[in-house]
Amino acid sequence: MSFLKFILKNPFRRKNSAILAIFGICIGIIVIVALGGITSGLVSTFEDTIHAGGADFSISGKETGNSAYGTNTISANWTNIIANVSGVEEVYPIYVVLTSIGDDYMNTLIGINPNGTSMADLGIVEGRIFTDNASEVIIGKVYAKDKNLSVGDSIKIKGENFKVVGIYETGNSNMAGAVFTSITKVGDLMDDKDSISNLYVKVKKGEDPKTVADRIDKLYGENITTVSSVMEMQQMATMLNSLQAASWGISLLAIVVGGLGIINTMLMSVFERTREIGVLKAVGWSNRKILTMIVGESLVITILSAIIGSVIGVAACLLLCPMIGLTPVFNVETFVQAFGIAIIVGIIGGLYPASKAVKLPPTEALRYE
Amino acid sequence: MSNIVEINNLVKSYENGHIKALNGIDLTIEEGEFVSIIGPSGSGKSTLLNMLGALDSPDSGSINVAGYDLSSSKDLNKFRAQKIGFVFQLHNLIPNLSVVENVEIPMFTSKMSNSEMRSKALTLLEGVGLKEKASQKPSKLSGGERQRVAIARALANNPSVILADEPTGSLDSKTSSKILKQLIDLHKKENVTLIIVTHDMNVAKLADRVIEVLDGKLVNAGDKSLENKIVVE
Ligand SMILES: Nc1ncnc2c1ncn2[C@@H]1O[C@H](COP(=O)(O)OP(=O)(O)O)[C@@H](O)[C@H]1O
Ligand SMILES: [Mg+2]
């Protein structure tokens, strides 16, 4: 028999007590794993939408209302005006027009500065970005599939031939089916160099986007409006962070409650096995070996709890999350957190009872009835 | 022959000195000797035996067993593991382990592999006639069989000294004599020093020497015959 097998045999001698301890720790682990799955699921959903390097907020004409991609226009001069507002790092205008594209009588053509595509949350997945003022477009992946277009094909826009040079992906559903070219080209095409639809604004490092947006609203609120959907997403991200913090809070609670539970279980177990521990000492077991045995038994209970809790947590998440339209994401960190906590609880919960067992004088232990 | 046990003026008290369990014991035991310790209940027999096995430490005096100075040495678990085999009145087997696993328990202190442990434990069980019960739980065994398992366990690490504290105290006389025969055979075959605490005079007189304890003192330590002994019962 190996020492490990001996340790594995002990915790389940009093099944009820062990099951109770497992139950207690399991609840903590389930919450941690489920919360981890939900949080990561939310994070990945929102990270799809707000790519790093994206704009902090956008600006549109007053009459456009809250739609960031309306077709109402504002004067191109706003680009320079907004760029001079303090706290603004970069401004990119976009020009959204409805025109004939390919076999569609009306579709959305968006003009943007080639350097501004990251702010518009466009990620090139194939080919390259268009060059300024060239008859080149990039098209959304959805659109490409729909129209059976690929890089190198050409497409007619308002009677003029354009070459598809790239395919992009975006988390922004408004733009998934659109066609992009340079804003200069759109100006040419529309014969209107003075109009733009929206401005994408990125604030300077260390500036609060909300403060900068409020500043713009205060200065030019009569004519333009800031659209903060991007900021709201960031506030969402902040909320997710607090969800993650809550998960750590619950972990701490699980450590305390689970720790007390396991201490209680192990103390009872040590107490009931007083004679047996006396025998182990009599046959020459060192204090260290006895300590290892008790802490090992405690770890068996907590690690088993972590396994059961993880399985239940994942199962519950997979079952319940789709009901609220969320796809849970389980990453390694969540399980590292769950098992880490189980191991910490196992060690601290086992150490005190183990020290009790070690301190027991063997003669007392053997006299114990 | 050299002495395996040397005790000088050994004192041990409990309850803050109110109970003098051992009150100045002087005793030497030769290697390979079979000694029985008798005396009334509460006279200090178990305390003396526990001292010999380093389960307890003396208040004063010196005690030397198998080359270890037990009043100062710190390596006592090693001493217990390598030199001593205990047999208690109650078998003290671990209930959730099989018979053979119980015999393996002391071997965890050695560097033996799992398979070496198993084969040695089976050999020891064969020696006490219980090989066929190796995989059973102790609860399935009779009292005498359990005590034989305890003897096999005591022999696990080839001890120099076997300390038996009323090993037959909870058994009927027929089973008792069987157990004793086994212990004595062992002592003869392996030349193990055997020290048995008992209140059974029939058991005591089988020994090379009978030591009598009364109120924590030896009243008779060297007599090899029972003829001129005060029998306390
Ligand atoms: N661990 C202990 N704590 C307190 N008193 C003890 C302890 N061990 C033994 N004694 C006391 O010491 C005396 C001798 O006990 P013991 O050696 O067990 O006697 P015996 O084995 O001869 O019956 C008794 O009075 C007993 O109550
Ligand atoms: Mg006794």
XYZ file of C-alpha atoms and ligand atoms in Angstrom:
630
model
C 0.000 0.000 0.000
C 1.351 3.423 -0.846
C 1.241 6.362 1.537
C -1.017 8.149 -0.943
C -3.483 5.265 -0.937
C -3.466 5.306 2.852
C -4.262 9.035 2.824
C -7.001 8.539 0.227
C -8.675 5.894 2.380
C -9.040 8.021 5.481
C -11.326 10.980 4.662
C -14.327 8.809 3.847
C -14.409 6.750 7.003
C -17.039 9.128 8.296
C -18.928 9.689 5.079
C -21.472 12.192 6.382
C -18.877 14.492 7.814
C -16.788 14.344 4.639
C -19.823 14.912 2.429
C -20.855 17.909 4.521
C -17.397 19.445 4.195
C -17.337 18.749 0.449
C -20.793 20.292 0.103
C -19.693 23.486 1.844
C -16.551 23.965 -0.214
C -18.351 22.930 -3.405
C -20.784 25.837 -3.124
C -17.921 28.316 -3.043
C -16.239 26.624 -6.005
C -19.480 26.488 -8.025
C -20.018 30.217 -7.530
C -16.424 31.019 -8.471
C -16.499 28.869 -11.617
C -19.960 30.053 -12.707
C -19.146 33.693 -12.085
C -15.859 33.214 -13.914
C -17.655 31.695 -16.900
C -20.250 34.482 -16.982
C -17.700 37.266 -16.559
C -15.388 35.900 -19.234
C -18.405 35.401 -21.489
C -19.448 39.022 -21.039
C -15.890 40.250 -21.434
C -15.408 38.432 -24.705
C -18.765 39.720 -26.001
C -17.797 43.289 -25.220
C -14.232 42.930 -26.298
C -15.604 41.946 -29.686
C -17.330 45.296 -29.775
C -14.692 47.576 -28.361
C -11.426 46.583 -29.919
C -8.312 48.053 -28.490
C -7.407 51.235 -30.350
C -11.050 51.992 -31.057
C -12.601 55.398 -30.662
C -13.711 56.659 -27.288
C -16.846 58.261 -28.684
C -18.276 59.603 -31.895
C -19.853 62.889 -32.912
C -22.782 63.453 -35.221
C -25.000 66.292 -36.311
C -27.691 67.415 -33.931
C -30.573 66.400 -36.166
C -29.148 62.915 -36.642
C -30.283 62.108 -33.148
C -28.562 59.241 -31.429
C -27.590 57.280 -34.488
C -23.892 57.373 -35.039
C -24.252 56.223 -38.611
C -27.054 58.382 -39.888
C -26.856 59.878 -43.341
C -27.319 63.468 -42.237
C -24.201 65.467 -42.728
C -22.248 68.136 -40.898
C -19.605 70.463 -42.224
C -16.131 68.991 -42.717
C -14.783 71.947 -40.738
C -15.836 70.185 -37.536
C -12.886 67.881 -37.905
C -10.466 70.713 -37.199
C -12.666 72.322 -34.562
C -12.961 69.145 -32.536
C -9.282 68.331 -32.990
C -8.503 71.555 -31.165
C -10.648 70.801 -28.126
C -8.395 70.123 -25.178
C -8.042 66.465 -24.296
C -8.685 65.253 -27.857
C -5.913 63.100 -29.270
C -7.194 62.183 -32.691
C -10.256 62.849 -34.810
C -11.245 60.907 -37.894
C -14.253 61.858 -39.989
C -16.402 59.332 -41.750
C -18.771 60.013 -44.557
C -21.676 57.623 -44.932
C -23.620 57.745 -48.170
C -26.296 55.630 -49.786
C -25.524 54.839 -53.382
C -25.689 52.048 -55.948
C -23.121 49.371 -55.222
C -22.824 46.319 -57.430
C -26.279 45.026 -58.222
C -27.808 46.851 -55.256
C -29.599 50.015 -56.169
C -28.938 51.391 -52.699
C -26.311 50.341 -50.222
C -24.092 51.934 -47.648
C -20.738 53.290 -48.745
C -18.570 54.630 -45.970
C -15.654 56.936 -46.507
C -12.927 57.021 -43.900
C -9.329 58.061 -43.685
C -7.261 54.876 -44.263
C -5.504 55.504 -40.938
C -8.819 55.669 -39.126
C -10.026 52.142 -39.788
C -8.888 50.886 -36.405
C -10.964 53.592 -34.741
C -13.950 52.437 -36.732
C -13.284 48.992 -35.332
C -12.393 47.373 -38.632
C -9.991 44.456 -38.591
C -8.601 43.404 -41.953
C -8.765 39.617 -42.228
C -7.743 39.322 -45.846
C -5.853 41.588 -48.261
C -4.991 45.128 -47.248
C -6.469 48.508 -46.528
C -7.419 50.829 -49.418
C -5.072 53.675 -50.310
C -6.202 57.279 -50.113
C -8.174 58.626 -53.060
C -7.842 55.350 -55.018
C -10.691 53.400 -56.571
C -10.268 50.695 -53.984
C -12.655 49.321 -51.382
C -12.629 46.976 -48.456
C -15.788 44.999 -47.818
C -17.256 43.333 -44.746
C -16.882 39.591 -44.413
C -20.643 39.227 -44.276
C -21.052 41.263 -47.441
C -18.265 39.345 -49.215
C -19.954 36.049 -48.467
C -23.342 37.409 -49.440
C -22.179 38.725 -52.803
C -19.599 35.996 -53.376
C -16.825 38.557 -53.684
C -13.165 38.085 -52.863
C -9.994 40.128 -52.850
C -9.056 41.132 -56.421
C -12.638 41.227 -57.713
C -14.013 44.475 -58.941
C -17.291 46.134 -58.058
C -19.235 49.019 -59.610
C -20.043 51.952 -57.327
C -22.145 54.783 -58.754
C -21.042 53.717 -62.196
C -17.350 53.686 -61.412
C -15.192 50.543 -61.149
C -13.637 49.809 -57.744
C -11.255 47.022 -56.847
C -11.825 44.945 -53.711
C -8.452 45.060 -51.932
C -9.396 43.769 -48.499
C -12.002 42.047 -46.378
C -12.658 43.176 -42.828
C -14.357 41.915 -39.731
C -16.018 44.080 -37.145
C -17.836 43.706 -33.856
C -20.087 46.566 -34.950
C -23.139 45.026 -36.566
C -23.989 48.335 -38.302
C -20.885 48.024 -40.408
C -20.635 44.302 -41.042
C -22.340 44.501 -44.405
C -20.890 47.818 -45.579
C -18.324 48.871 -48.153
C -15.466 51.195 -47.185
C -13.275 53.421 -49.262
C -11.265 56.566 -48.529
C -13.247 59.636 -47.470
C -11.562 61.661 -50.218
C -12.875 59.238 -52.811
C -16.408 59.426 -51.383
C -16.177 63.246 -51.565
C -15.204 62.931 -55.210
C -17.921 60.439 -55.952
C -20.598 62.566 -54.296
C -19.077 65.779 -55.568
C -19.265 67.085 -52.019
C -15.925 67.749 -50.317
C -17.402 69.779 -47.477
C -19.651 67.222 -45.836
C -19.046 64.450 -43.393
C -21.423 62.238 -41.420
C -19.626 61.573 -38.155
C -16.404 62.107 -36.348
C -14.569 59.435 -34.387
C -12.769 60.868 -31.410
C -10.005 59.373 -29.364
C -9.001 61.185 -26.175
C -5.499 61.731 -24.881
C -4.020 59.148 -22.535
C -5.112 59.804 -18.978
C -8.144 61.835 -20.045
C -11.606 60.629 -19.134
C -13.620 60.214 -22.365
C -16.776 61.310 -20.577
C -15.176 64.579 -19.428
C -13.912 65.356 -22.933
C -17.304 64.529 -24.459
C -19.030 66.791 -21.921
C -16.577 69.541 -22.786
C -17.467 69.229 -26.493
C -21.175 69.141 -25.684
C -20.816 72.305 -23.630
C -18.912 74.151 -26.354
C -20.784 73.030 -29.465
C -23.861 71.279 -28.115
C -26.097 73.512 -30.188
C -24.871 72.047 -33.459
C -23.454 68.655 -32.742
C -23.951 65.839 -30.311
C -21.553 63.302 -28.829
C -22.573 59.679 -29.007
C -21.261 57.780 -26.110
C -22.245 54.213 -26.913
C -18.577 53.380 -26.994
C -18.159 54.923 -23.573
C -21.097 52.968 -22.270
C -19.352 49.855 -23.382
C -16.348 50.945 -21.415
C -18.520 51.522 -18.412
C -19.731 47.975 -19.011
C -16.134 46.876 -18.924
C -15.741 48.633 -15.593
C -18.776 46.753 -14.362
C -17.214 43.518 -15.532
C -14.157 44.373 -13.534
C -16.277 44.723 -10.433
C -17.875 41.373 -11.288
C -14.396 39.925 -11.309
C -13.665 41.636 -8.016
C -16.856 40.097 -6.622
C -15.611 36.720 -7.721
C -12.449 37.255 -5.690
C -14.546 38.445 -2.758
C -16.565 35.255 -2.899
C -13.323 33.322 -3.145
C -12.165 34.916 0.063
C -15.469 34.075 1.704
C -15.136 30.508 0.438
C -11.679 30.342 1.989
C -12.976 31.464 5.364
C -16.195 29.408 5.420
C -14.683 26.377 3.709
C -11.626 26.647 5.936
C -13.735 26.621 9.095
C -15.754 23.673 7.769
C -12.708 21.623 6.967
C -11.036 22.485 10.293
C -14.144 21.237 12.055
C -14.289 18.031 10.023
C -10.604 17.304 10.435
C -10.619 18.103 14.168
C -13.440 15.618 14.636
C -11.567 13.070 12.590
C -8.360 13.558 14.588
C -10.272 13.380 17.861
C -11.981 10.140 16.894
C -8.703 8.599 15.808
C -6.742 9.562 18.902
C -5.809 5.939 19.701
C -4.913 5.288 16.111
C -2.599 8.290 16.014
C -1.035 6.950 19.222
C -0.397 3.661 17.435
C 1.182 5.446 14.484
C 3.534 7.197 16.881
C 4.261 3.939 18.697
C 5.278 2.229 15.465
C 7.672 5.077 14.742
C 5.863 7.521 12.485
C 7.470 10.925 12.668
C 5.450 14.015 13.532
C 6.060 15.210 10.014
C 4.536 12.084 8.541
C 1.458 12.422 10.744
C 1.172 16.091 9.801
C 1.457 15.175 6.118
C -1.228 12.537 6.574
C -3.774 14.905 8.166
C -3.085 17.807 5.781
C -3.161 15.289 2.921
C -6.581 14.059 4.018
C -7.801 17.635 4.214
C -6.481 18.261 0.694
C -8.223 15.135 -0.598
C -11.530 16.597 0.581
C -10.940 20.102 -0.787
C -9.513 19.002 -4.148
C -12.398 16.600 -4.612
C -14.693 19.535 -3.790
C -12.944 21.611 -6.447
C -13.436 18.880 -9.058
C -17.112 18.382 -8.230
C -17.702 22.134 -7.884
C -16.030 22.870 -11.229
C -18.097 20.260 -13.040
C -21.352 21.530 -11.503
C -20.364 25.166 -12.080
C -19.586 24.566 -15.761
C -22.718 22.462 -16.266
C -24.949 25.049 -14.581
C -23.435 27.831 -16.668
C -23.799 25.967 -19.953
C -27.389 25.166 -19.052
C -28.530 28.515 -17.695
C -26.471 31.155 -19.539
C -28.092 30.613 -22.962
C -31.405 31.518 -21.290
C -30.121 35.079 -20.906
C -28.496 35.011 -24.329
C -24.950 34.653 -23.096
C -22.286 32.208 -24.151
C -20.133 31.483 -21.100
C -16.391 31.364 -21.645
C -14.228 29.215 -19.368
C -10.607 30.124 -19.239
C -7.763 28.476 -17.403
C -7.534 31.315 -14.877
C -10.969 30.476 -13.481
C -9.975 26.907 -12.747
C -6.577 27.928 -11.444
C -8.453 30.250 -9.086
C -10.887 27.488 -8.021
C -8.223 24.852 -7.440
C -5.854 27.352 -5.867
C -8.511 28.235 -3.351
C -9.288 24.565 -2.697
C -5.609 23.895 -2.033
C -5.238 26.915 0.249
C -8.340 25.887 2.188
C -7.085 22.306 2.366
C -3.719 23.309 3.756
C -4.851 25.910 6.255
C -7.846 23.780 7.243
C -5.643 20.726 7.780
C -2.731 22.364 9.571
C -4.480 23.162 12.848
C -6.028 19.702 13.352
C -2.715 18.181 12.260
C -0.807 20.183 14.846
C -3.295 18.920 17.455
C -2.593 15.356 16.376
C 1.147 15.885 16.451
C 1.101 17.392 19.931
C -0.878 14.486 21.372
C 1.448 12.566 23.708
C 1.475 8.945 22.507
C 0.767 7.502 25.941
C -2.275 9.727 26.350
C -3.404 8.736 22.884
C -3.062 5.049 23.681
C -4.882 5.413 27.019
C -7.712 7.223 25.242
C -10.924 5.187 25.159
C 26.188 -10.721 26.776
C 25.613 -7.025 26.513
C 22.776 -5.160 28.118
C 20.065 -3.917 25.809
C 18.299 -2.054 28.615
C 19.998 0.015 31.304
C 17.840 2.048 33.650
C 19.120 4.083 36.588
C 16.979 5.761 39.225
C 14.153 6.406 36.775
C 11.403 8.699 38.051
C 8.156 9.596 36.345
C 5.197 11.339 37.873
C 1.869 12.510 36.506
C -0.645 15.173 37.485
C 2.000 17.700 38.532
C 3.853 15.191 40.660
C 0.812 13.978 42.575
C 0.986 10.538 41.053
C 4.419 8.940 41.248
C 4.041 6.291 38.569
C 7.741 5.335 38.692
C 9.678 6.108 41.831
C 13.349 5.310 41.291
C 13.687 2.253 39.075
C 17.016 0.509 38.511
C 16.992 -2.258 35.937
C 19.191 -3.943 33.395
C 18.048 -6.427 30.789
C 20.357 -8.502 28.631
C 20.061 -8.736 24.892
C 17.855 -11.665 23.912
C 16.370 -12.049 27.359
C 12.713 -12.858 27.993
C 11.481 -10.832 30.949
C 8.025 -10.610 32.427
C 6.848 -7.684 34.512
C 4.190 -8.307 37.110
C 2.514 -6.221 39.755
C -0.908 -4.973 40.814
C -2.966 -2.634 38.716
C -1.710 0.946 38.912
C 1.735 -0.088 40.105
C 3.504 1.447 37.107
C 4.031 -1.501 34.762
C 2.645 0.223 31.683
C 4.514 3.406 32.518
C 7.753 1.434 32.689
C 7.021 -0.270 29.398
C 6.160 3.055 27.743
C 9.470 4.450 28.965
C 11.279 1.487 27.422
C 9.554 2.211 24.113
C 10.185 5.965 24.293
C 6.479 6.715 24.245
C 7.004 8.862 27.297
C 9.978 10.736 28.708
C 11.269 10.437 32.276
C 11.318 13.255 34.828
C 14.745 12.200 36.044
C 17.148 9.301 35.928
C 18.682 7.671 32.894
C 17.317 5.140 30.478
C 19.269 3.516 27.713
C 17.702 1.100 25.251
C 19.389 -0.536 22.261
C 22.086 2.100 22.202
C 19.712 5.076 22.425
C 19.793 7.437 25.394
C 16.060 7.955 25.739
C 16.213 10.792 28.249
C 18.039 13.100 25.881
C 17.787 11.718 22.353
C 15.584 13.516 19.872
C 15.498 10.858 17.198
C 12.941 8.858 19.115
C 10.565 8.126 16.274
C 13.461 6.524 14.433
C 14.267 4.534 17.555
C 10.666 3.373 17.863
C 10.509 2.504 14.197
C 13.721 0.506 14.076
C 14.261 -0.982 17.520
C 10.869 -1.483 19.118
C 7.813 -3.581 18.358
C 4.760 -2.866 20.503
C 1.941 -5.255 21.262
C -0.846 -3.656 23.288
C -3.619 -5.203 25.325
C -6.041 -3.981 22.722
C -4.916 -4.856 19.234
C -5.303 -1.211 18.070
C -5.659 -2.192 14.464
C -6.885 0.433 12.016
C -10.439 -0.651 11.147
C -10.651 0.632 7.580
C -7.448 -1.068 6.497
C -7.158 -4.724 5.601
C -5.130 -7.073 7.790
C -2.111 -6.942 5.493
C -2.272 -3.137 5.220
C -2.268 -2.909 9.005
C 0.919 -4.947 9.110
C 2.461 -2.571 6.546
C 1.823 0.539 8.663
C 5.197 0.528 10.496
C 7.014 -0.045 7.194
C 6.037 3.449 6.014
C 8.953 4.641 8.131
C 11.378 2.573 6.048
C 12.513 3.017 2.469
C 10.798 -0.143 1.283
C 8.879 -0.127 -1.992
C 5.174 -0.919 -2.005
C 5.740 -4.422 -3.296
C 8.518 -5.108 -0.791
C 6.178 -3.954 1.966
C 3.429 -6.222 0.736
C 5.568 -9.334 0.450
C 7.147 -8.769 3.851
C 3.745 -8.233 5.476
C 2.465 -11.447 3.901
C 5.494 -13.355 5.170
C 4.865 -12.016 8.681
C 1.191 -12.955 8.472
C 2.202 -16.426 7.358
C 4.388 -16.591 10.458
C 1.370 -16.008 12.697
C -0.802 -18.307 10.591
C -3.041 -15.644 9.111
C -1.911 -15.381 5.523
C -5.290 -16.450 4.193
C -6.973 -13.576 6.085
C -4.620 -10.961 4.661
C -7.227 -9.058 2.672
C -9.944 -9.136 5.330
C -10.903 -6.232 7.549
C -9.917 -6.615 11.249
C -13.600 -6.589 12.234
C -14.025 -9.974 10.528
C -11.364 -11.522 12.770
C -11.633 -13.075 16.245
C -9.935 -11.404 19.214
C -7.043 -13.858 19.134
C -6.568 -13.422 15.411
C -6.488 -9.639 15.770
C -3.807 -9.924 18.429
C -1.786 -12.171 16.124
C -2.060 -9.467 13.447
C -0.794 -6.980 16.047
C 2.182 -9.280 16.669
C 2.912 -9.420 12.951
C 2.713 -5.627 12.872
C 5.122 -5.370 15.820
C 7.630 -7.440 13.859
C 7.364 -5.372 10.698
C 10.675 -3.560 11.087
C 12.683 -6.418 12.657
C 12.777 -4.859 16.134
C 15.453 -5.634 18.711
C 12.930 -5.479 21.534
C 9.291 -6.511 21.674
C 7.271 -4.732 24.338
C 3.969 -6.415 25.090
C 1.567 -4.785 27.546
C -0.857 -7.449 28.739
C -1.083 -8.875 25.231
C -3.471 -11.605 26.328
C -5.411 -9.518 28.838
C -8.565 -9.508 26.770
C -8.401 -13.097 25.544
C -9.601 -16.444 26.886
C -6.940 -18.742 28.316
C -6.780 -21.079 25.339
C -6.255 -18.241 22.884
C -3.874 -16.609 25.350
C -1.529 -19.540 25.425
C -1.538 -19.687 21.634
C -0.577 -16.019 21.420
C 2.106 -16.438 24.065
C 3.513 -19.456 22.331
C 3.837 -17.378 19.212
C 5.658 -14.577 21.035
C 7.988 -16.979 22.793
C 8.740 -18.879 19.582
C 9.678 -15.605 18.010
C 11.901 -14.656 20.864
C 13.693 -17.995 20.617
C 13.950 -18.107 16.868
C 15.044 -14.520 16.229
C 16.758 -13.918 19.565
C 14.521 -10.874 20.082
C 14.453 -9.393 23.570
C 10.922 -9.952 24.844
C 9.416 -7.915 27.669
C 5.877 -8.823 28.650
C 3.697 -7.070 31.209
C 1.119 -9.429 32.600
C -0.862 -10.274 35.675
C -1.151 -13.863 34.709
C 1.346 -15.872 36.776
C 1.159 -18.725 34.271
C 2.446 -16.308 31.669
C 5.009 -14.698 33.959
C 6.682 -17.924 34.941
C 7.489 -18.805 31.331
C 9.994 -15.930 31.290
C 13.730 -16.144 31.958
C 13.210 -13.600 34.688
C 10.252 -12.088 36.518
C 10.335 -8.465 37.553
C 7.867 -7.287 40.110
C 6.682 -3.701 40.389
C 4.892 -2.214 43.378
C 4.026 1.463 43.829
C 6.474 2.538 41.152
C 9.398 0.569 42.563
C 10.967 -2.765 41.716
C 10.504 -5.154 44.592
C 12.077 -8.007 42.741
C 14.323 -7.507 39.756
C 16.740 -10.323 39.339
C 15.180 -13.493 40.523
C 15.153 -16.143 37.858
C 12.966 -18.510 39.829
C 9.547 -17.939 41.240
C 10.138 -20.005 44.351
C 10.918 -17.238 46.824
C 8.694 -14.557 45.312
C 5.936 -12.606 46.920
C 3.100 -13.077 44.528
C 0.867 -10.073 44.429
C -2.502 -10.630 42.932
N -0.779 9.613 31.182
C -1.096 9.551 32.493
N -1.661 10.600 33.111
C -1.973 10.568 34.416
N -1.771 9.521 35.170
C -1.222 8.407 34.639
C -0.851 8.372 33.261
N -0.324 7.157 32.989
C -0.365 6.484 34.144
N -0.886 7.215 35.131
C -1.024 6.816 36.523
O 0.205 6.265 36.940
C 0.025 5.131 37.714
C 0.691 3.938 37.079
O -0.065 3.591 35.924
P 0.283 2.392 34.965
O 1.724 2.439 34.660
O -0.662 2.422 33.827
O -0.034 1.135 35.899
P -0.211 -0.391 35.497
O 0.087 -0.532 34.088
O 0.741 -1.101 36.387
O -1.623 -0.723 35.823
C -1.487 4.984 37.884
O -1.854 5.577 39.085
C -2.050 5.720 36.708
O -3.318 6.236 37.005
Mg -1.159 -1.183 32.495
